Tab-separated table of C-alpha atoms in Angstrom:
chain	number	residue	atom	x	y	z
D	1	MET	CA	-56.496	19.180	-37.869
D	2	ASP	CA	-54.894	17.482	-34.860
D	3	ALA	CA	-56.498	14.303	-33.606
D	4	SER	CA	-57.842	14.559	-30.087
D	5	VAL	CA	-57.393	12.957	-26.712
D	6	PRO	CA	-60.512	11.218	-25.419
D	7	ALA	CA	-62.253	13.323	-22.804
D	8	ALA	CA	-63.789	11.776	-19.699
D	9	ASN	CA	-66.735	10.459	-21.730
D	10	GLY	CA	-64.405	8.660	-24.147
D	11	HIS	CA	-65.193	10.822	-27.205
D	12	HIS	CA	-62.694	12.753	-29.310
D	13	GLU	CA	-63.088	16.495	-29.587
D	14	ALA	CA	-61.092	18.765	-31.878
D	15	ALA	CA	-61.690	22.270	-33.156
D	16	MET	CA	-59.818	25.228	-34.620
D	17	GLY	CA	-56.627	23.175	-34.983
D	18	LYS	CA	-56.442	22.632	-31.225
D	19	LEU	CA	-56.692	19.444	-29.219
D	20	SER	CA	-58.321	19.581	-25.807
D	21	LEU	CA	-58.012	17.458	-22.696
D	22	GLU	CA	-61.062	17.670	-20.452
D	23	ASN	CA	-61.923	16.543	-16.943
D	24	GLY	CA	-64.781	18.934	-16.228
D	25	HIS	CA	-62.550	21.473	-14.461
D	26	ALA	CA	-59.825	22.443	-16.927
D	27	THR	CA	-59.115	22.403	-20.633
D	28	VAL	CA	-55.652	22.542	-22.139
D	29	ALA	CA	-55.141	22.944	-25.862
D	30	PHE	CA	-52.761	20.443	-27.418
D	31	SER	CA	-51.209	23.149	-29.529
D	32	GLU	CA	-50.499	25.188	-26.392
D	33	LEU	CA	-48.750	22.240	-24.747
D	34	LYS	CA	-46.598	21.781	-27.832
D	35	GLU	CA	-45.673	25.441	-27.770
D	36	ARG	CA	-44.473	25.152	-24.178
D	37	LEU	CA	-41.981	22.424	-25.005
D	38	SER	CA	-38.558	22.541	-26.620
D	39	PRO	CA	-38.399	22.014	-30.404
D	40	LYS	CA	-37.157	18.428	-30.140
D	41	ALA	CA	-39.809	17.339	-27.643
D	42	ARG	CA	-42.641	15.234	-29.054
D	43	VAL	CA	-46.255	14.874	-28.020
D	44	VAL	CA	-48.255	11.895	-29.249
D	45	VAL	CA	-51.916	11.689	-28.350
D	46	GLU	CA	-54.195	8.685	-28.265
D	47	GLY	CA	-55.591	8.237	-31.745
D	48	GLU	CA	-52.630	9.808	-33.505
D	49	GLU	CA	-50.183	8.027	-35.748
D	50	GLY	CA	-47.321	6.675	-33.672
D	51	PHE	CA	-49.315	6.438	-30.446
D	52	ASP	CA	-49.100	2.661	-30.155
D	53	GLN	CA	-45.355	2.768	-30.649
D	54	ALA	CA	-44.990	5.577	-28.106
D	55	ARG	CA	-46.888	3.659	-25.417
D	56	GLN	CA	-45.085	0.377	-26.068
D	57	ILE	CA	-43.029	-0.956	-23.185
D	58	TRP	CA	-40.627	-3.857	-22.999
D	59	ASN	CA	-43.055	-6.401	-21.546
D	60	ARG	CA	-45.418	-7.064	-24.440
D	61	ALA	CA	-47.926	-8.715	-22.110
D	62	ILE	CA	-48.907	-5.246	-20.891
D	63	ASP	CA	-51.342	-3.144	-22.890
D	64	ARG	CA	-52.131	0.163	-21.206
D	65	ARG	CA	-53.383	3.341	-22.821
D	66	PRO	CA	-52.347	6.734	-21.474
D	67	ARG	CA	-54.114	9.824	-22.807
D	68	LEU	CA	-50.862	11.072	-24.318
D	69	VAL	CA	-47.128	10.420	-24.295
D	70	VAL	CA	-44.742	13.364	-23.994
D	71	SER	CA	-41.158	12.617	-25.034
D	72	VAL	CA	-39.089	15.270	-23.286
D	73	THR	CA	-35.568	16.548	-23.884
D	74	SER	CA	-35.020	18.754	-20.833
D	75	GLY	CA	-36.034	19.368	-17.258
D	76	GLN	CA	-38.025	22.367	-18.432
D	77	ASP	CA	-40.034	20.109	-20.772
D	78	ILE	CA	-40.894	17.961	-17.766
D	79	ALA	CA	-41.917	20.995	-15.724
D	80	GLU	CA	-44.210	22.243	-18.499
D	81	SER	CA	-45.728	18.793	-18.964
D	82	ILE	CA	-46.412	18.548	-15.244
D	83	LYS	CA	-48.138	21.918	-15.277
D	84	SER	CA	-50.290	20.826	-18.215
D	85	ALA	CA	-51.224	17.594	-16.458
D	86	GLN	CA	-52.283	19.557	-13.384
D	87	GLU	CA	-54.380	21.934	-15.467
D	88	CYS	CA	-56.331	19.134	-17.120
D	89	GLY	CA	-56.553	16.801	-14.131
D	90	LEU	CA	-54.349	14.021	-15.466
D	91	LYS	CA	-52.026	11.927	-13.351
D	92	VAL	CA	-48.426	11.499	-14.505
D	93	SER	CA	-46.521	8.282	-15.116
D	94	ILE	CA	-42.771	8.176	-15.713
D	95	LYS	CA	-41.156	6.046	-18.402
D	96	GLY	CA	-37.382	5.810	-18.272
D	97	GLY	CA	-37.023	2.962	-20.724
D	98	GLY	CA	-40.198	0.993	-20.069
D	99	HIS	CA	-38.347	-1.993	-18.591
D	100	SER	CA	-40.469	-2.358	-15.471
D	101	TRP	CA	-41.627	-5.968	-15.622
D	102	CYS	CA	-45.100	-5.093	-14.367
D	103	GLY	CA	-45.300	-1.904	-16.420
D	104	THR	CA	-45.508	0.816	-13.781
D	105	SER	CA	-44.223	3.333	-16.338
D	106	MET	CA	-47.385	3.196	-18.448
D	107	ARG	CA	-50.801	3.818	-16.843
D	108	ASP	CA	-54.267	4.043	-18.312
D	109	GLY	CA	-55.565	7.578	-18.749
D	110	ALA	CA	-52.299	9.259	-17.771
D	111	LEU	CA	-49.912	11.778	-19.188
D	112	ALA	CA	-46.904	9.522	-19.716
D	113	LEU	CA	-43.529	11.241	-19.528
D	114	ASP	CA	-40.956	9.514	-21.720
D	115	LEU	CA	-37.434	10.363	-20.515
D	116	GLY	CA	-35.697	8.514	-23.348
D	117	GLY	CA	-34.647	11.763	-25.025
D	118	LEU	CA	-32.581	12.917	-22.034
D	119	LYS	CA	-29.154	11.859	-23.290
D	120	GLY	CA	-26.649	14.277	-21.738
D	121	LEU	CA	-23.490	12.714	-20.306
D	122	LYS	CA	-20.478	14.595	-18.886
D	123	VAL	CA	-17.546	12.655	-17.438
D	124	ASP	CA	-14.857	14.061	-15.161
D	125	ALA	CA	-12.136	11.432	-15.352
D	126	THR	CA	-10.005	13.220	-12.763
D	127	SER	CA	-12.620	13.079	-10.011
D	128	LYS	CA	-14.074	9.791	-11.325
D	129	THR	CA	-17.578	11.217	-11.486
D	130	ALA	CA	-20.150	11.761	-14.210
D	131	TRP	CA	-23.377	13.686	-14.653
D	132	VAL	CA	-25.681	11.295	-16.491
D	133	ASP	CA	-29.119	12.169	-17.861
D	134	ALA	CA	-32.059	9.937	-17.011
D	135	GLY	CA	-32.460	8.556	-20.541
D	136	VAL	CA	-28.873	7.352	-20.889
D	137	CYS	CA	-28.904	3.559	-21.051
D	138	SER	CA	-26.367	1.125	-19.677
D	139	GLN	CA	-24.725	0.583	-23.070
D	140	GLU	CA	-24.320	4.326	-23.629
D	141	LEU	CA	-22.789	4.856	-20.199
D	142	HIS	CA	-20.447	1.932	-20.829
D	143	ASP	CA	-19.376	3.304	-24.213
D	144	ALA	CA	-18.609	6.706	-22.695
D	145	ILE	CA	-16.538	5.663	-19.683
D	146	ILE	CA	-14.813	2.367	-20.530
D	147	PRO	CA	-12.451	4.066	-23.049
D	148	LEU	CA	-11.415	6.356	-20.162
D	149	GLY	CA	-10.500	3.379	-17.994
D	150	LEU	CA	-13.565	3.845	-15.796
D	151	ALA	CA	-16.502	1.638	-14.910
D	152	PHE	CA	-19.741	1.554	-12.912
D	153	PRO	CA	-22.071	-1.096	-11.485
D	154	PHE	CA	-23.843	-1.031	-14.850
D	155	PRO	CA	-27.394	-2.308	-15.289
D	156	HIS	CA	-27.072	-5.882	-16.567
D	157	CYS	CA	-29.253	-5.211	-19.603
D	158	PRO	CA	-27.645	-2.805	-22.124
D	159	CYS	CA	-30.888	-1.050	-23.048
D	160	VAL	CA	-31.962	-0.267	-19.461
D	161	PRO	CA	-31.601	3.468	-18.680
D	162	VAL	CA	-29.964	4.662	-15.490
D	163	SER	CA	-33.170	6.367	-14.299
D	164	GLY	CA	-35.513	3.557	-13.283
D	165	PHE	CA	-32.546	1.325	-12.476
D	166	THR	CA	-31.148	3.806	-9.969
D	167	VAL	CA	-34.275	5.088	-8.233
D	168	ALA	CA	-35.348	1.481	-7.594
D	169	GLY	CA	-32.001	0.577	-6.030
D	170	GLY	CA	-29.715	-0.337	-8.893
D	171	LEU	CA	-28.663	-3.971	-8.535
D	172	GLY	CA	-25.928	-3.817	-11.159
D	173	MET	CA	-22.756	-5.623	-12.107
D	174	ASN	CA	-20.296	-6.038	-9.220
D	175	ALA	CA	-22.789	-4.273	-6.949
D	176	ARG	CA	-21.846	-6.351	-3.895
D	177	ALA	CA	-18.371	-4.784	-3.968
D	178	TRP	CA	-18.910	-1.382	-5.609
D	179	GLY	CA	-22.355	-0.785	-4.177
D	180	PHE	CA	-25.788	-0.626	-5.729
D	181	GLY	CA	-26.609	2.262	-8.050
D	182	VAL	CA	-28.129	4.269	-5.184
D	183	VAL	CA	-24.929	3.946	-3.158
D	184	ASN	CA	-23.057	5.764	-5.916
D	185	VAL	CA	-25.410	8.719	-6.412
D	186	LEU	CA	-23.694	11.912	-5.251
D	187	ALA	CA	-26.306	14.444	-6.399
D	188	ALA	CA	-29.243	14.792	-8.771
D	189	GLU	CA	-31.434	17.274	-10.621
D	190	VAL	CA	-35.113	16.759	-9.862
D	191	VAL	CA	-38.450	18.152	-11.026
D	192	LEU	CA	-41.057	18.246	-8.253
D	193	ALA	CA	-44.827	17.902	-8.492
D	194	ASP	CA	-45.235	21.692	-8.448
D	195	GLY	CA	-43.030	21.971	-11.545
D	196	SER	CA	-40.017	23.416	-9.747
D	197	ILE	CA	-36.554	22.211	-10.753
D	198	ILE	CA	-34.174	21.634	-7.853
D	199	GLN	CA	-30.763	20.212	-7.047
D	200	ALA	CA	-30.714	17.409	-4.487
D	201	SER	CA	-27.684	16.243	-2.522
D	202	PRO	CA	-26.700	15.551	1.090
D	203	GLU	CA	-26.332	19.318	1.568
D	204	GLU	CA	-29.313	20.536	-0.472
D	205	ASN	CA	-32.921	19.303	-0.480
D	206	ASP	CA	-31.772	16.327	1.540
D	207	GLU	CA	-35.278	14.861	1.939
D	208	ILE	CA	-35.626	14.495	-1.809
D	209	PHE	CA	-32.078	13.149	-2.038
D	210	TRP	CA	-33.010	10.542	0.586
D	211	ALA	CA	-36.147	9.555	-1.330
D	212	LEU	CA	-34.734	9.413	-4.852
D	213	ARG	CA	-32.324	6.724	-3.728
D	214	GLY	CA	-34.857	3.931	-3.557
D	215	ALA	CA	-38.400	5.292	-4.039
D	216	GLY	CA	-38.682	3.507	-7.385
D	217	ALA	CA	-42.191	3.189	-8.800
D	218	GLY	CA	-43.520	5.334	-5.961
D	219	SER	CA	-41.404	8.349	-6.889
D	220	PHE	CA	-43.261	11.624	-6.331
D	221	PHE	CA	-40.831	13.564	-8.523
D	222	VAL	CA	-38.864	13.110	-11.745
D	223	VAL	CA	-35.087	12.775	-11.658
D	224	THR	CA	-33.631	14.320	-14.808
D	225	LYS	CA	-29.943	13.602	-14.183
D	226	PHE	CA	-27.651	11.927	-11.670
D	227	LYS	CA	-24.123	12.617	-10.525
D	228	PHE	CA	-22.487	9.193	-10.169
D	229	ARG	CA	-19.324	7.961	-8.521
D	230	LEU	CA	-17.259	5.930	-10.993
D	231	PHE	CA	-14.613	3.248	-10.496
D	232	ASP	CA	-11.412	2.131	-12.142
D	233	ASP	CA	-12.106	-0.465	-14.811
D	234	CYS	CA	-11.055	-4.000	-13.956
D	235	ALA	CA	-10.317	-7.443	-15.329
D	236	ILE	CA	-13.299	-9.796	-15.583
D	237	VAL	CA	-13.328	-13.591	-15.720
D	238	SER	CA	-16.452	-15.767	-15.779
D	239	CYS	CA	-17.119	-19.475	-15.449
D	240	SER	CA	-20.169	-21.523	-16.329
D	241	THR	CA	-20.755	-25.141	-15.351
D	242	LEU	CA	-23.916	-27.095	-16.166
D	243	TYR	CA	-25.094	-29.894	-13.883
D	244	PRO	CA	-27.986	-32.377	-14.000
D	245	ILE	CA	-30.908	-30.869	-12.135
D	246	ASP	CA	-31.137	-33.916	-9.861
D	247	LYS	CA	-27.726	-32.901	-8.468
D	248	THR	CA	-29.050	-29.534	-7.298
D	249	ALA	CA	-28.655	-30.245	-3.575
D	250	GLU	CA	-24.986	-31.235	-3.813
D	251	VAL	CA	-24.117	-28.432	-6.221
D	252	GLY	CA	-26.023	-25.919	-4.119
D	253	GLU	CA	-24.188	-26.909	-0.958
D	254	HIS	CA	-20.839	-26.320	-2.668
D	255	TRP	CA	-22.011	-23.047	-4.234
D	256	LEU	CA	-23.271	-21.677	-0.937
D	257	SER	CA	-20.108	-22.712	0.906
D	258	ALA	CA	-17.900	-20.972	-1.670
D	259	MET	CA	-20.087	-17.869	-1.591
D	260	GLN	CA	-20.003	-17.636	2.201
D	261	ALA	CA	-16.207	-17.928	2.279
D	262	GLY	CA	-15.496	-15.736	-0.728
D	263	PRO	CA	-15.142	-11.979	-1.252
D	264	PRO	CA	-17.914	-9.695	-2.522
D	265	ASN	CA	-16.258	-9.015	-5.892
D	266	VAL	CA	-17.550	-12.323	-7.252
D	267	GLU	CA	-21.099	-12.541	-8.611
D	268	GLN	CA	-22.469	-16.018	-7.963
D	269	ARG	CA	-25.619	-17.430	-9.476
D	270	MET	CA	-27.352	-20.757	-9.637
D	271	VAL	CA	-29.681	-20.761	-12.614
D	272	PHE	CA	-32.362	-23.350	-13.319
D	273	MET	CA	-32.679	-23.505	-17.077
D	274	THR	CA	-33.344	-25.712	-20.096
D	275	GLY	CA	-30.270	-27.072	-21.859
D	276	GLU	CA	-29.686	-27.346	-25.577
D	277	GLU	CA	-30.876	-30.954	-25.440
D	278	GLY	CA	-34.245	-29.845	-24.076
D	279	ILE	CA	-33.628	-31.146	-20.562
D	280	PRO	CA	-33.733	-29.273	-17.233
D	281	LEU	CA	-30.315	-28.310	-15.867
D	282	VAL	CA	-28.839	-26.196	-13.099
D	283	GLU	CA	-26.001	-23.839	-13.969
D	284	MET	CA	-23.384	-22.492	-11.584
D	285	TYR	CA	-22.446	-19.204	-13.218
D	286	CYS	CA	-19.924	-16.901	-11.563
D	287	THR	CA	-18.125	-13.706	-12.538
D	288	ALA	CA	-15.057	-12.323	-10.778
D	289	TYR	CA	-13.865	-8.708	-10.919
D	290	ALA	CA	-10.254	-7.946	-9.979
D	291	ASP	CA	-7.221	-5.819	-10.807
D	292	THR	CA	-5.721	-8.511	-13.034
D	293	GLU	CA	-6.998	-11.457	-15.020
D	294	ALA	CA	-4.892	-13.823	-12.925
D	295	ALA	CA	-6.418	-12.486	-9.717
D	296	ALA	CA	-9.928	-12.841	-11.132
D	297	ARG	CA	-9.259	-16.435	-12.184
D	298	ALA	CA	-7.998	-17.238	-8.703
D	299	LEU	CA	-11.243	-15.963	-7.192
D	300	LEU	CA	-13.194	-18.533	-9.217
D	301	GLU	CA	-11.180	-21.562	-8.109
D	302	PRO	CA	-13.439	-22.388	-5.127
D	303	TYR	CA	-16.447	-22.607	-7.448
D	304	LEU	CA	-14.593	-24.839	-9.902
D	305	SER	CA	-13.615	-27.364	-7.237
D	306	CYS	CA	-17.113	-28.860	-6.983
D	307	GLN	CA	-16.812	-32.666	-7.038
D	308	VAL	CA	-20.218	-33.285	-8.624
D	309	ALA	CA	-19.900	-34.666	-12.159
D	310	PRO	CA	-21.068	-31.912	-14.512
D	311	HIS	CA	-23.401	-32.307	-17.443
D	312	LYS	CA	-20.848	-30.336	-19.430
D	313	ALA	CA	-17.266	-29.415	-18.540
D	314	PRO	CA	-16.723	-25.985	-16.940
D	315	HIS	CA	-16.221	-23.107	-19.333
D	316	VAL	CA	-13.821	-20.509	-17.905
D	317	TYR	CA	-13.119	-17.423	-19.984
D	318	LYS	CA	-11.903	-13.860	-19.944
D	319	ASP	CA	-15.065	-11.790	-19.974
D	320	THR	CA	-16.044	-8.241	-20.900
D	321	TRP	CA	-18.880	-5.933	-19.954
D	322	GLN	CA	-20.054	-6.116	-23.570
D	323	ASN	CA	-20.156	-9.894	-23.591
D	324	MET	CA	-22.206	-9.879	-20.393
D	325	TYR	CA	-24.669	-7.548	-22.111
D	326	ASP	CA	-24.891	-9.980	-25.021
D	327	VAL	CA	-25.555	-12.909	-22.676
D	328	MET	CA	-28.359	-10.987	-20.987
D	329	ILE	CA	-30.014	-10.096	-24.296
D	330	ALA	CA	-29.889	-13.756	-25.356
D	331	GLU	CA	-31.534	-14.862	-22.105
D	332	LEU	CA	-34.183	-12.120	-22.035
D	333	PRO	CA	-34.830	-11.134	-25.661
D	334	ASP	CA	-37.018	-8.302	-26.889
D	335	GLU	CA	-40.617	-8.614	-28.086
D	336	HIS	CA	-41.677	-11.184	-25.512
D	337	HIS	CA	-44.391	-11.395	-22.906
D	338	PHE	CA	-43.055	-11.652	-19.350
D	339	ALA	CA	-44.236	-12.693	-15.916
D	340	VAL	CA	-41.660	-12.022	-13.198
D	341	ASP	CA	-41.504	-11.952	-9.414
D	342	ASN	CA	-38.836	-12.318	-6.754
D	343	ALA	CA	-37.933	-12.537	-3.110
D	344	VAL	CA	-34.875	-11.851	-0.997
D	345	VAL	CA	-33.989	-14.629	1.437
D	346	SER	CA	-31.210	-15.236	3.942
D	347	TRP	CA	-28.378	-17.611	3.150
D	348	ASP	CA	-29.673	-19.860	5.913
D	349	SER	CA	-32.843	-20.432	3.871
D	350	VAL	CA	-31.188	-21.098	0.524
D	351	THR	CA	-30.166	-24.713	1.166
D	352	ASP	CA	-33.713	-25.795	2.008
D	353	LEU	CA	-35.133	-23.908	-0.978
D	354	LEU	CA	-32.963	-25.383	-3.712
D	355	GLY	CA	-34.710	-28.768	-3.822
D	356	PRO	CA	-38.221	-27.285	-4.133
D	357	LEU	CA	-36.938	-24.802	-6.727
D	358	ALA	CA	-35.516	-27.650	-8.803
D	359	GLU	CA	-38.838	-29.477	-8.606
D	360	LEU	CA	-40.682	-26.323	-9.635
D	361	TYR	CA	-38.440	-25.950	-12.648
D	362	ARG	CA	-39.219	-29.510	-13.722
D	363	GLN	CA	-42.825	-28.324	-14.003
D	364	THR	CA	-42.131	-25.297	-16.178
D	365	PRO	CA	-44.608	-24.961	-19.049
D	366	ASN	CA	-42.007	-23.168	-21.142
D	367	PRO	CA	-38.327	-23.973	-21.825
D	368	LYS	CA	-37.446	-20.263	-21.941
D	369	ASN	CA	-38.332	-19.883	-18.263
D	370	MET	CA	-35.607	-19.516	-15.631
D	371	ILE	CA	-35.157	-19.406	-11.887
D	372	ILE	CA	-32.170	-17.359	-10.761
D	373	THR	CA	-30.659	-17.443	-7.290
D	374	ALA	CA	-27.796	-15.054	-6.574
D	375	GLY	CA	-25.946	-13.496	-3.679
D	376	ILE	CA	-26.856	-9.802	-3.525
D	377	GLY	CA	-25.764	-8.501	-0.126
D	378	TYR	CA	-23.680	-5.310	-0.261
D	379	ALA	CA	-20.346	-5.491	1.572
D	380	GLY	CA	-20.347	-1.819	2.552
D	381	ALA	CA	-22.257	-0.004	5.253
D	382	PRO	CA	-25.988	0.651	4.695
D	383	ILE	CA	-26.687	4.137	3.379
D	384	ASP	CA	-29.167	6.618	4.818
D	385	ALA	CA	-31.691	6.439	2.003
D	386	ALA	CA	-35.116	5.055	1.176
D	387	PHE	CA	-33.482	1.959	-0.280
D	388	LYS	CA	-33.391	-1.112	1.937
D	389	THR	CA	-29.849	-2.453	1.695
D	390	PRO	CA	-29.983	-6.270	1.552
D	391	PRO	CA	-28.056	-7.937	4.379
D	392	TYR	CA	-24.666	-9.203	3.265
D	393	ARG	CA	-25.727	-12.800	3.912
D	394	SER	CA	-28.738	-12.670	1.609
D	395	SER	CA	-29.688	-14.041	-1.779
D	396	TYR	CA	-32.046	-13.060	-4.534
D	397	VAL	CA	-34.512	-15.632	-5.864
D	398	GLY	CA	-36.151	-14.584	-9.123
D	399	PHE	CA	-38.774	-16.346	-11.232
D	400	TYR	CA	-38.673	-15.402	-14.905
D	401	SER	CA	-41.221	-16.519	-17.453
D	402	LEU	CA	-41.078	-15.309	-21.050
D	403	TRP	CA	-43.034	-16.351	-24.083
D	404	LYS	CA	-44.648	-15.295	-27.314
D	405	PRO	CA	-48.386	-15.822	-27.790
D	406	ASN	CA	-47.858	-18.454	-30.486
D	407	ASP	CA	-45.282	-20.460	-28.504
D	408	GLU	CA	-46.171	-24.105	-27.953
D	409	ARG	CA	-46.503	-25.569	-24.488
D	410	TYR	CA	-43.540	-27.684	-23.411
D	411	VAL	CA	-43.368	-30.277	-20.689
D	412	PHE	CA	-40.239	-32.141	-19.601
D	413	PRO	CA	-40.490	-35.933	-19.800
D	414	GLY	CA	-41.985	-37.268	-16.591
D	415	ALA	CA	-43.115	-33.865	-15.323
D	416	PRO	CA	-46.649	-33.551	-13.863
D	417	THR	CA	-49.008	-31.664	-16.146
D	418	SER	CA	-52.407	-31.964	-14.470
D	419	ALA	CA	-52.210	-28.589	-12.715
D	420	LEU	CA	-51.747	-26.714	-15.965
D	421	GLU	CA	-53.875	-28.675	-18.407
D	422	GLY	CA	-56.161	-26.491	-20.479
D	423	ALA	CA	-54.462	-23.255	-19.471
D	424	SER	CA	-53.319	-20.774	-22.091
D	425	MET	CA	-49.610	-20.092	-22.412
D	426	ALA	CA	-50.020	-16.828	-20.488
D	427	GLU	CA	-52.092	-18.473	-17.737
D	428	ALA	CA	-49.690	-21.389	-17.440
D	429	ASN	CA	-46.649	-19.152	-17.133
D	430	GLN	CA	-48.282	-16.851	-14.606
D	431	ALA	CA	-49.411	-19.859	-12.575
D	432	TRP	CA	-45.845	-21.169	-12.600
D	433	VAL	CA	-44.438	-17.846	-11.343
D	434	SER	CA	-47.134	-17.728	-8.663
D	435	LYS	CA	-46.101	-21.190	-7.483
D	436	GLY	CA	-42.570	-19.863	-7.152
D	437	THR	CA	-43.576	-16.911	-5.020
D	438	ALA	CA	-45.616	-19.256	-2.820
D	439	LEU	CA	-42.504	-21.395	-2.276
D	440	VAL	CA	-40.542	-18.498	-0.792
D	441	LYS	CA	-43.408	-16.771	1.011
D	442	ASP	CA	-42.595	-18.058	4.486
D	443	VAL	CA	-38.823	-17.483	4.339
D	444	LYS	CA	-38.513	-14.197	2.447
D	445	ILE	CA	-37.033	-11.197	4.210
D	446	GLY	CA	-38.118	-8.780	1.493
D	447	HIS	CA	-38.240	-8.178	-2.243
D	448	SER	CA	-36.119	-6.449	-4.846
D	449	LEU	CA	-38.249	-3.517	-6.005
D	450	THR	CA	-36.956	-3.619	-9.575
D	451	GLU	CA	-38.501	-7.010	-10.297
D	452	VAL	CA	-41.378	-7.393	-7.870
D	453	ASP	CA	-44.950	-7.861	-9.087
D	454	LEU	CA	-46.744	-4.703	-7.934
D	455	ARG	CA	-50.162	-6.058	-8.794
D	456	ALA	CA	-50.067	-7.783	-5.401
D	457	LYS	CA	-50.795	-5.557	-2.416
D	458	GLY	CA	-48.221	-5.579	0.337
D	459	LYS	CA	-45.217	-6.282	-1.839
D	460	ALA	CA	-44.094	-2.677	-2.140
D	461	GLU	CA	-44.023	-2.296	1.647
D	462	ALA	CA	-41.910	-5.461	1.877
D	463	CYS	CA	-39.199	-3.782	-0.199
D	464	TYR	CA	-38.522	-1.288	2.624
D	465	THR	CA	-37.925	-1.143	6.328
D	466	LYS	CA	-41.048	-0.127	8.251
D	467	ALA	CA	-39.475	3.202	9.194
D	468	ASN	CA	-38.490	3.990	5.615
D	469	TRP	CA	-41.938	3.066	4.311
D	470	ARG	CA	-43.542	5.492	6.779
D	471	MET	CA	-41.051	8.178	5.817
D	472	LEU	CA	-41.823	7.710	2.122
D	473	GLN	CA	-45.553	8.063	2.802
D	474	ASP	CA	-44.945	11.258	4.765
D	475	LEU	CA	-42.732	12.739	2.044
D	476	GLN	CA	-45.230	11.812	-0.669
D	477	LYS	CA	-47.924	13.741	1.203
D	478	LYS	CA	-45.597	16.691	1.736
D	479	TYR	CA	-44.261	17.050	-1.801
D	480	ASP	CA	-47.152	15.615	-3.828
D	481	PRO	CA	-50.282	16.175	-1.714
D	482	ASN	CA	-52.630	15.901	-4.690
D	483	GLU	CA	-51.056	12.643	-5.894
D	484	LEU	CA	-50.094	13.928	-9.311
D	485	PHE	CA	-47.723	10.984	-9.609
D	486	PHE	CA	-48.913	7.405	-9.345
D	487	ARG	CA	-48.077	5.395	-6.271
D	488	TYR	CA	-46.723	1.860	-6.368
D	489	TYR	CA	-49.655	-0.400	-7.035
D	490	LEU	CA	-51.283	-1.115	-10.374
């Protein structure tokens, strides 16, 4: 006999080999839902073996319990799941890969759609385009197109699927030059809240096409596949230089000057981090993309001319997409708890922020924590989409805290500890991230939706222009009047 989903009163109910979902208005048999789906689709219900694994998302600090998780393999599976959710009064959450820092993909009491089984990928090397299913991750896209001499502004993390990455904007590798993920969407297949499957493009269902390029966690539809514009592969060279954290102001002035004068095909970051010796450092880390290795190396010269004595000599090396994946995995490993938030600020604000950011990092309760500042403005023209294109002269400031429950507290020598005494590791890390967001509150010009903390009201709106936010609300009411899909906030 199949185990059952808890009804509204929290009790399990099973009979005649069928599993029912109840809300007082409709009952849907579990066996009937299974029969509607393709053979490779999988339904796991609360209480069944494998449920905890099915509801697991990347941020282990989040523990939410949907009523059931449906792992789909086609747009039709999604349509049938949506119909079943409507019949039994369940809301629907959408899990691309579960990498949302604040866990918007997994909601209590929901029917959770897992898109990880959507793995279709068709490349047209002649037109430099590809149809890519929602569950295809960055590594899989890379492995399919790099051998063809093609590339894409890939998600930085190899296990992040294109789905959530793209609909939230898509701040990928070399995005300042090639454009964010949303800039490179040419068309898409979408399942609407009424279960209909449509094609969306500038010529067809243009309202949905506008919305899917930026709606993110507030999506009132499910994108099953994207048609992407691809690019010729390129040479990549990176450089990393570590400096004492008390030299942040001088290093930051040089970094900002080089960034302002340089082209968009250089990614520039200043990263506050803990060095191998257990001391706080600031890293100037830059990656150049160009037609040749020599040209890429030349683009990095302005960053290497900083006159501040480094903690460790600059490391300049020929890079690869794969190596950049490996670096990201090392910095943000699996099976950790995370607290993350961010802001977008103008270049004019960066200089004044660097000193306070350095001081905040001295107070980190955890050596794994990082603060990342990076230029993110797109060099091309803003697109007509829900996504708010960051101004060219803007920078990202992200606060990243990661830990395991049994990690020991860590305090740098001489750092103040009174504010965090007695706090648990989770409380201390969250308090540290909150201090970071308070630092940038008065100078922020927005947020990056992919890494904003949506537990705080008002932050979703700040990811959009006022006009685009109003348009999204209007389209949500038009296409999902009964709010089948969750909105932004947790």
